[in-house]
Coordinates of C-alpha atoms in Angstrom, one line a residue:
X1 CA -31.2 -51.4 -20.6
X2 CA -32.9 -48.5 -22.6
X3 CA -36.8 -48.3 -21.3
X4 CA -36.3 -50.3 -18.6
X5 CA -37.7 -47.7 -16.5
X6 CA -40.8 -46.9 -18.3
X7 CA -41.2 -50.5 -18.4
X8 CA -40.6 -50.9 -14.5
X9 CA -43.0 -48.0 -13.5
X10 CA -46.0 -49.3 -16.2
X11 CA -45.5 -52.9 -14.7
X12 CA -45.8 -51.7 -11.1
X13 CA -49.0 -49.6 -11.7
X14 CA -50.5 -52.4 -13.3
X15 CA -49.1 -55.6 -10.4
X16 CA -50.2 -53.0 -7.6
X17 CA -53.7 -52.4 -9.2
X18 CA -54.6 -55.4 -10.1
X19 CA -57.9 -57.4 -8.9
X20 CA -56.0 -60.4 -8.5
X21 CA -53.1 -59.3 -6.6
X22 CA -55.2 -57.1 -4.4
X23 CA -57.5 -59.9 -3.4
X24 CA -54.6 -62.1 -2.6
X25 CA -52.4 -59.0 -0.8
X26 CA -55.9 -58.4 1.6
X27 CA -56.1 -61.9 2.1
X28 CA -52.6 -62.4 3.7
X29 CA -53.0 -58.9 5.5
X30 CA -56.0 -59.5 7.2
X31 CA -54.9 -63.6 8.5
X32 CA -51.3 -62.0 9.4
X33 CA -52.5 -59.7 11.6
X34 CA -55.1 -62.0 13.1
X35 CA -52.5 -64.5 13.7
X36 CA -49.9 -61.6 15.1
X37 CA -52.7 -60.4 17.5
X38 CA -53.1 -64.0 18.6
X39 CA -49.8 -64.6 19.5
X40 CA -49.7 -61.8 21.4
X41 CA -51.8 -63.7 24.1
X42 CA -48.9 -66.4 24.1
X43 CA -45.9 -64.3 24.8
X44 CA -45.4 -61.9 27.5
X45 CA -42.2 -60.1 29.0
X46 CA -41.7 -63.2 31.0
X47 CA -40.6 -65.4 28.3
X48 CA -37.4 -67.1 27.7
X49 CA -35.2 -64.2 26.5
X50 CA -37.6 -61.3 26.7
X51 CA -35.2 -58.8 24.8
X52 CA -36.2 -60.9 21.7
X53 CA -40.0 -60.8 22.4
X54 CA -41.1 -58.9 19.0
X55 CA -39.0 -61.3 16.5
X56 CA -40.9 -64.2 18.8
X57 CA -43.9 -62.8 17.3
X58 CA -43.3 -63.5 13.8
X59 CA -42.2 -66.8 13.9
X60 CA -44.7 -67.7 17.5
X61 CA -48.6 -68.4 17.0
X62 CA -51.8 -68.2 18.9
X63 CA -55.3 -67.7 18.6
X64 CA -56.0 -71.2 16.7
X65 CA -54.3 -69.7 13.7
X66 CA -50.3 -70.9 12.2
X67 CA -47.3 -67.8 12.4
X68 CA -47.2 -65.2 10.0
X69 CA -43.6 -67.4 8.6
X70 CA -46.0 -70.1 8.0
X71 CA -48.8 -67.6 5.6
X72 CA -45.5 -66.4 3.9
X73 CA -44.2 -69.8 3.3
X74 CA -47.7 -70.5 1.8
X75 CA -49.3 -67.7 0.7
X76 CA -45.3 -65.8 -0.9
X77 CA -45.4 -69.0 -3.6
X78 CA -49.0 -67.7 -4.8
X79 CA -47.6 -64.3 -5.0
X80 CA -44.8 -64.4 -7.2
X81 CA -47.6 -67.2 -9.1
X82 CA -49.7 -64.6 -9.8
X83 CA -47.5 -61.7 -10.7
X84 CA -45.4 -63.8 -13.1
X85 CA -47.4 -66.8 -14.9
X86 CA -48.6 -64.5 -17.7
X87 CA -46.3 -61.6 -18.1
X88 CA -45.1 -62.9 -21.2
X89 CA -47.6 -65.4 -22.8
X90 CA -50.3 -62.3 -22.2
X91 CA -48.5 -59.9 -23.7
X92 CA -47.8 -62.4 -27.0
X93 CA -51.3 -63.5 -27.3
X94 CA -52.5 -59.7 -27.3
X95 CA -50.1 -58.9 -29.8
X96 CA -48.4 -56.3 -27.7
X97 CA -45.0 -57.6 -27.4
X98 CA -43.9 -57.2 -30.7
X99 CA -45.5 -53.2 -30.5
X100 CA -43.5 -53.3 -27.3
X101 CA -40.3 -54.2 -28.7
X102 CA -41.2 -52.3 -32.4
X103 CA -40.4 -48.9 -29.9
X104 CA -36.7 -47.7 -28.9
X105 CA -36.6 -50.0 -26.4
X106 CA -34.1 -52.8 -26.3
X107 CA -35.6 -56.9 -25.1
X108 CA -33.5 -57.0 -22.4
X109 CA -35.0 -53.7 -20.6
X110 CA -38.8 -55.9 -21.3
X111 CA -37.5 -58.8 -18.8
X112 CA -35.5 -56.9 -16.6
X113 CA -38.0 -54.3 -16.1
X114 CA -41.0 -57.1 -15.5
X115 CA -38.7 -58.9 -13.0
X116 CA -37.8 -55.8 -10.9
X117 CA -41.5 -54.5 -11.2
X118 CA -42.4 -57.9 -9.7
X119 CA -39.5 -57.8 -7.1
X120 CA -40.4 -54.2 -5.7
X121 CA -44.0 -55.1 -5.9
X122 CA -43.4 -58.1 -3.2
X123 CA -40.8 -56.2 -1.3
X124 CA -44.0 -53.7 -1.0
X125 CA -46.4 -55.9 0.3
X126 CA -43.8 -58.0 3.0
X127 CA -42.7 -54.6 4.5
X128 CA -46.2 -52.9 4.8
X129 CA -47.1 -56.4 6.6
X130 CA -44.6 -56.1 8.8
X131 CA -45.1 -52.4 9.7
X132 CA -48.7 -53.2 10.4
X133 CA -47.3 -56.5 12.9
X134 CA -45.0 -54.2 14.3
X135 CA -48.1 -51.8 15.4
X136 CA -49.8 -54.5 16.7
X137 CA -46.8 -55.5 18.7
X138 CA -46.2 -52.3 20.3
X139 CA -50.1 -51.5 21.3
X140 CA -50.7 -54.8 22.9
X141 CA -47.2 -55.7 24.1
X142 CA -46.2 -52.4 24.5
X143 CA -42.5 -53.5 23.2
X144 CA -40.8 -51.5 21.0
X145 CA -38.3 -53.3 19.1
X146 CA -34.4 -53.1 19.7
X147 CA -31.4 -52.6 17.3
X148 CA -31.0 -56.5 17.6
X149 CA -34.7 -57.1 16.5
X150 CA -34.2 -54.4 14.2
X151 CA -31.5 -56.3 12.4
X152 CA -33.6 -59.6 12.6
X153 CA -36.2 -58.3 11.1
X154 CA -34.8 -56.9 8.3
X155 CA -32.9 -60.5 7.3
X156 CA -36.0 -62.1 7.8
X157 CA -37.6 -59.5 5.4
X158 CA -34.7 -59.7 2.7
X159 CA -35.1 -64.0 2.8
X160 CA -39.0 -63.5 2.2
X161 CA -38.0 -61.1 -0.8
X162 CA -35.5 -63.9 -2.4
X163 CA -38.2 -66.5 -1.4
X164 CA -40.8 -64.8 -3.3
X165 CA -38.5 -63.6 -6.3
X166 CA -37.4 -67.4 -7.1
X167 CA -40.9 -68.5 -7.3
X168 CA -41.6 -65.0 -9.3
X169 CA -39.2 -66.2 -12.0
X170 CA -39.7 -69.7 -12.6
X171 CA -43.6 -68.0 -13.1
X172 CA -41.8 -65.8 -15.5
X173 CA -39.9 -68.4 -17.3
X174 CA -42.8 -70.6 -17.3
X175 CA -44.7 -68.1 -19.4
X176 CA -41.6 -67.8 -21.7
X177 CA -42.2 -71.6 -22.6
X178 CA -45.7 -72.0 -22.4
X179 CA -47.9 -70.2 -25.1
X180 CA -51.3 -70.1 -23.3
X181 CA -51.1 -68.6 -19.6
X182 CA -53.7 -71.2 -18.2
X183 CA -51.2 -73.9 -18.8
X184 CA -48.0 -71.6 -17.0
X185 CA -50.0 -71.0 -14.5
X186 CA -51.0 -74.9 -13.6
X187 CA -47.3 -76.3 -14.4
X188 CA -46.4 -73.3 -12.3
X189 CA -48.5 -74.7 -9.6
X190 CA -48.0 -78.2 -9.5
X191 CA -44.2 -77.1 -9.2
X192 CA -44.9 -75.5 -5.9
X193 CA -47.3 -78.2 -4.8
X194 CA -44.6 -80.8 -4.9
X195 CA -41.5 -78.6 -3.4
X196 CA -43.5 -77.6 -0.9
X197 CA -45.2 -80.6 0.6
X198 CA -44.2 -84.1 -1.7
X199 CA -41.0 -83.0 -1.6
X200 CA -41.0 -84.6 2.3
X201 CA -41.8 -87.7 1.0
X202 CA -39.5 -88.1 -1.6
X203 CA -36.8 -87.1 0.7
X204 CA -38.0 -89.9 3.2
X205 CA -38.4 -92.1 0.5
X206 CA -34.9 -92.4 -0.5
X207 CA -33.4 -92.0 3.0
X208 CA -35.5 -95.2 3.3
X209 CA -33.7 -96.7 0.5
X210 CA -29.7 -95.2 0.9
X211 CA -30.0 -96.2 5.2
X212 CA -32.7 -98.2 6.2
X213 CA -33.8 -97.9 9.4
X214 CA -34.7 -100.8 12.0
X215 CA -35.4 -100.5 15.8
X216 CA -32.1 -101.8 16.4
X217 CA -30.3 -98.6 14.8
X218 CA -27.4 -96.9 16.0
X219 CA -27.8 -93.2 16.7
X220 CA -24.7 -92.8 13.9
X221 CA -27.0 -94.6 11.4
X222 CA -30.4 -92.6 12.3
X223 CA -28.2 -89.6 12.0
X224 CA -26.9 -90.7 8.5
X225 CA -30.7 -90.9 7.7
X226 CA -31.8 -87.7 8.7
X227 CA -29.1 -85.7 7.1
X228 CA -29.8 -87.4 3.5
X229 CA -33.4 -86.1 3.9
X230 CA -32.5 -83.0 5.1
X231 CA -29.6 -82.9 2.2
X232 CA -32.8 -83.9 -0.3
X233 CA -35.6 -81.6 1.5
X234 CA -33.2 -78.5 0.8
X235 CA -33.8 -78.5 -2.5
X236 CA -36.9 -76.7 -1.8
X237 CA -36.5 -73.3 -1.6
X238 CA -39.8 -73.2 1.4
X239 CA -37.5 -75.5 3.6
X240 CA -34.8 -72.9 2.8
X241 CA -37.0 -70.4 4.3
X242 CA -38.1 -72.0 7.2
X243 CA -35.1 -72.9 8.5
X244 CA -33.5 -69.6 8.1
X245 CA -36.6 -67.8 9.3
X246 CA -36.3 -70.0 12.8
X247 CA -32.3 -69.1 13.4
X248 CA -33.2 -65.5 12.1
X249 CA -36.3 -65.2 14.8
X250 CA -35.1 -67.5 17.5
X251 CA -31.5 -67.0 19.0
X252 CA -31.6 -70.1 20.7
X253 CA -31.4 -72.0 17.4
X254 CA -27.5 -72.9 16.9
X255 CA -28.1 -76.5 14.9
X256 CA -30.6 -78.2 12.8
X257 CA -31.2 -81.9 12.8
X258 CA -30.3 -84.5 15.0
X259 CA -27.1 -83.5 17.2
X260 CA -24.7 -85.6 18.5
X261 CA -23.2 -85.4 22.3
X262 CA -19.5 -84.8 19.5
X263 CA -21.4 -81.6 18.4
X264 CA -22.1 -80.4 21.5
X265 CA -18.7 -79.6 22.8
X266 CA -17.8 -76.4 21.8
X267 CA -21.1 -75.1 21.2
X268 CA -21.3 -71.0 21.7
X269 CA -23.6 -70.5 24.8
X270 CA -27.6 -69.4 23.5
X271 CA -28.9 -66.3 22.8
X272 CA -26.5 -66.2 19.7
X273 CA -25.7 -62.4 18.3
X274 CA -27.0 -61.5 14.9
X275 CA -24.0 -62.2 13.4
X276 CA -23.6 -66.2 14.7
X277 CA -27.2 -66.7 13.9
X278 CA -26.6 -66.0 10.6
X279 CA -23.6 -67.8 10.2
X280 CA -25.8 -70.8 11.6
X281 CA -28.2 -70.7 8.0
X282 CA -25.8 -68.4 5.9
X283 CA -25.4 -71.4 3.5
X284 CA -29.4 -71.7 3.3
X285 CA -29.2 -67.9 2.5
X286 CA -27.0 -68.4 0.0
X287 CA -28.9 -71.4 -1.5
X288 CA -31.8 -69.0 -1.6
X289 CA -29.9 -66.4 -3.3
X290 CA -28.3 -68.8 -5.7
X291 CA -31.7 -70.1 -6.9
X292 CA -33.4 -66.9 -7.6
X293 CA -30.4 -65.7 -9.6
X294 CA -30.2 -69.5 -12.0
X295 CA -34.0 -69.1 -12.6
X296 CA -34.2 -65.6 -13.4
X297 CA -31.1 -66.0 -15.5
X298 CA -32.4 -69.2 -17.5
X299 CA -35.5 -66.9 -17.9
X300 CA -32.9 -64.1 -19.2
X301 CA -31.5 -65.9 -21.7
X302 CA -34.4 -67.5 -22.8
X303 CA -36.3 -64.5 -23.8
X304 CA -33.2 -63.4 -25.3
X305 CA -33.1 -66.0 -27.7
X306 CA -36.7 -66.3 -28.6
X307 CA -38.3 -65.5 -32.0
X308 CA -40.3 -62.3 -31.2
X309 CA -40.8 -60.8 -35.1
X310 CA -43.4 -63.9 -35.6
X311 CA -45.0 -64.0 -32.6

């Protein structure tokens, strides 16, 4: 892990100066809190469970414009994009990465020290965004967020991290196996493209196929149905997201899906405690987790293994 610092801090002066990230980091800031300030006119002290009224914000919208989950489920994709489809294949075709290695610093520090560049780079930007909602909140609402919200907020801000950092290192990895960074950056692309919108089709595709549905269905098949597509549809890490982002920001979310009258019994009471709302999506958290950690790891072990000395 020797240099991995000097690499860290010279990565994050170069991600947070960039023209491209800036453009993109303005972009979402100025939209979020357009959206935010919208969906301010849509909540008030009198709706359903008022104590959770600043979380509402975050997932509610207003004003014509979608949530701030929904720009971060679009717009966190193009992030990690950005910050990760050349920071290999650049540094190759300059010639650099061989003088970058030729100095006492050992390869895995390079990776390492790109990745958490990357990582703190997006944990940056999603927490100044939220600091700037939670101003909003409190000068038009006049709500100050509780311990409860606090806690909320901050899960919903670690999930948007892990969402970001998986598609940060299958960028990163995609520049380890592509030579030119035009072509990382458009594989990298049309990977996001179809987990985050064919991705419902194949899903309902071969739902269709495994239990096909008539109008003469019993609710046990249509049930059967939905939870092979949901089963296939989790595969995406911005279904991941969403579905932990609604039981983070909405308490009265205790199952996903179609429920039947069975499930019902039993059923804690709504507004769940930070604690059962997690429980609701912890293995959707975990998914998350586990996906940032296989790409960033096959990324690991790729760079590890490459030929750098000919490069």
């Amino acid at each position: 892990m020797g240099g991995a610092g000097a690499v860290f801090w010279k990565e994050l002066t170069d991600y947070l100066g960039s023209k491209r990230f800036l453009i993109i980091f303005l972009i979402i800031v100025a939209v979020s809190l357009f959206s935010s300030y919208g969906a301010t006119e849509s909540l008030s002290p009198e709706t359903t469970y008022p104590e959770y009224l600043f979380v509402m914000l975050l997932s509610s919208s207003g004003g014509g414009l979608p949530s701030f989950l929904f720009f971060i489920s679009f717009f966190g994709p193009l992030i990690g994009i950005v910050l990760g489809f050349d920071a290999i294949n650049s540094e190759r075709s300059r010639g650099t990465l061989s003088l970058l290695l030729s100095q006492p610093i050992y390869r895995d520090a390079v990776i390492n020290g790109k990745f958490l560049a990357g990582l703190a780079t997006v944990a940056i930007m999603i927490a100044s965004i939220i600091v700037m909602i939670t101003g909003v909140s409190i000068g038009k609402l006049g709500v100050v967020p509780n311990g409860q919200e606090v806690a909320r907020v901050v899960l919903f801000f670690l999930a948007c991290v892990l969402y970001v950092a998986f598609w940060l290192s299958l960028a990163i990895l995609f520049s380890l196996v592509f030579a030119r960074s035009s072509t990382s950056a458009l594989v990298s692309i049309a990977v996001w493209i179809f987990l985050s919108f064919f991705i419902y089709m194949v899903a309902g595709v071969i739902a269709d196929e495994m239990v096909p549905l008539t109008q003469q269905s019993a609710i046990e098949e249509i049930a059967k149905h939905e939870g092979i597509r949901s089963m296939i549809m989790r595969l995406s890490p911005s279904v991941l997201l969403e579905e932990i982002s609604s039981a983070i920001l909405n308490p009265s979310i205790r199952l996903f899906g179609i429920v039947m009258e069975s499930q019902l019994k039993g059923l804690i009471v709504s507004p769940l405690s930070i604690g059962q709302s997690l429980m609701v999506v912890w293995p959707q958290f975990v998914a998350l987790v586990a996906l940032s950690i296989v790409c960033f790891a096959v990324s690991y072990v790729a760079f590890m293994r490459q030929e750098i000395r000919s490069i």
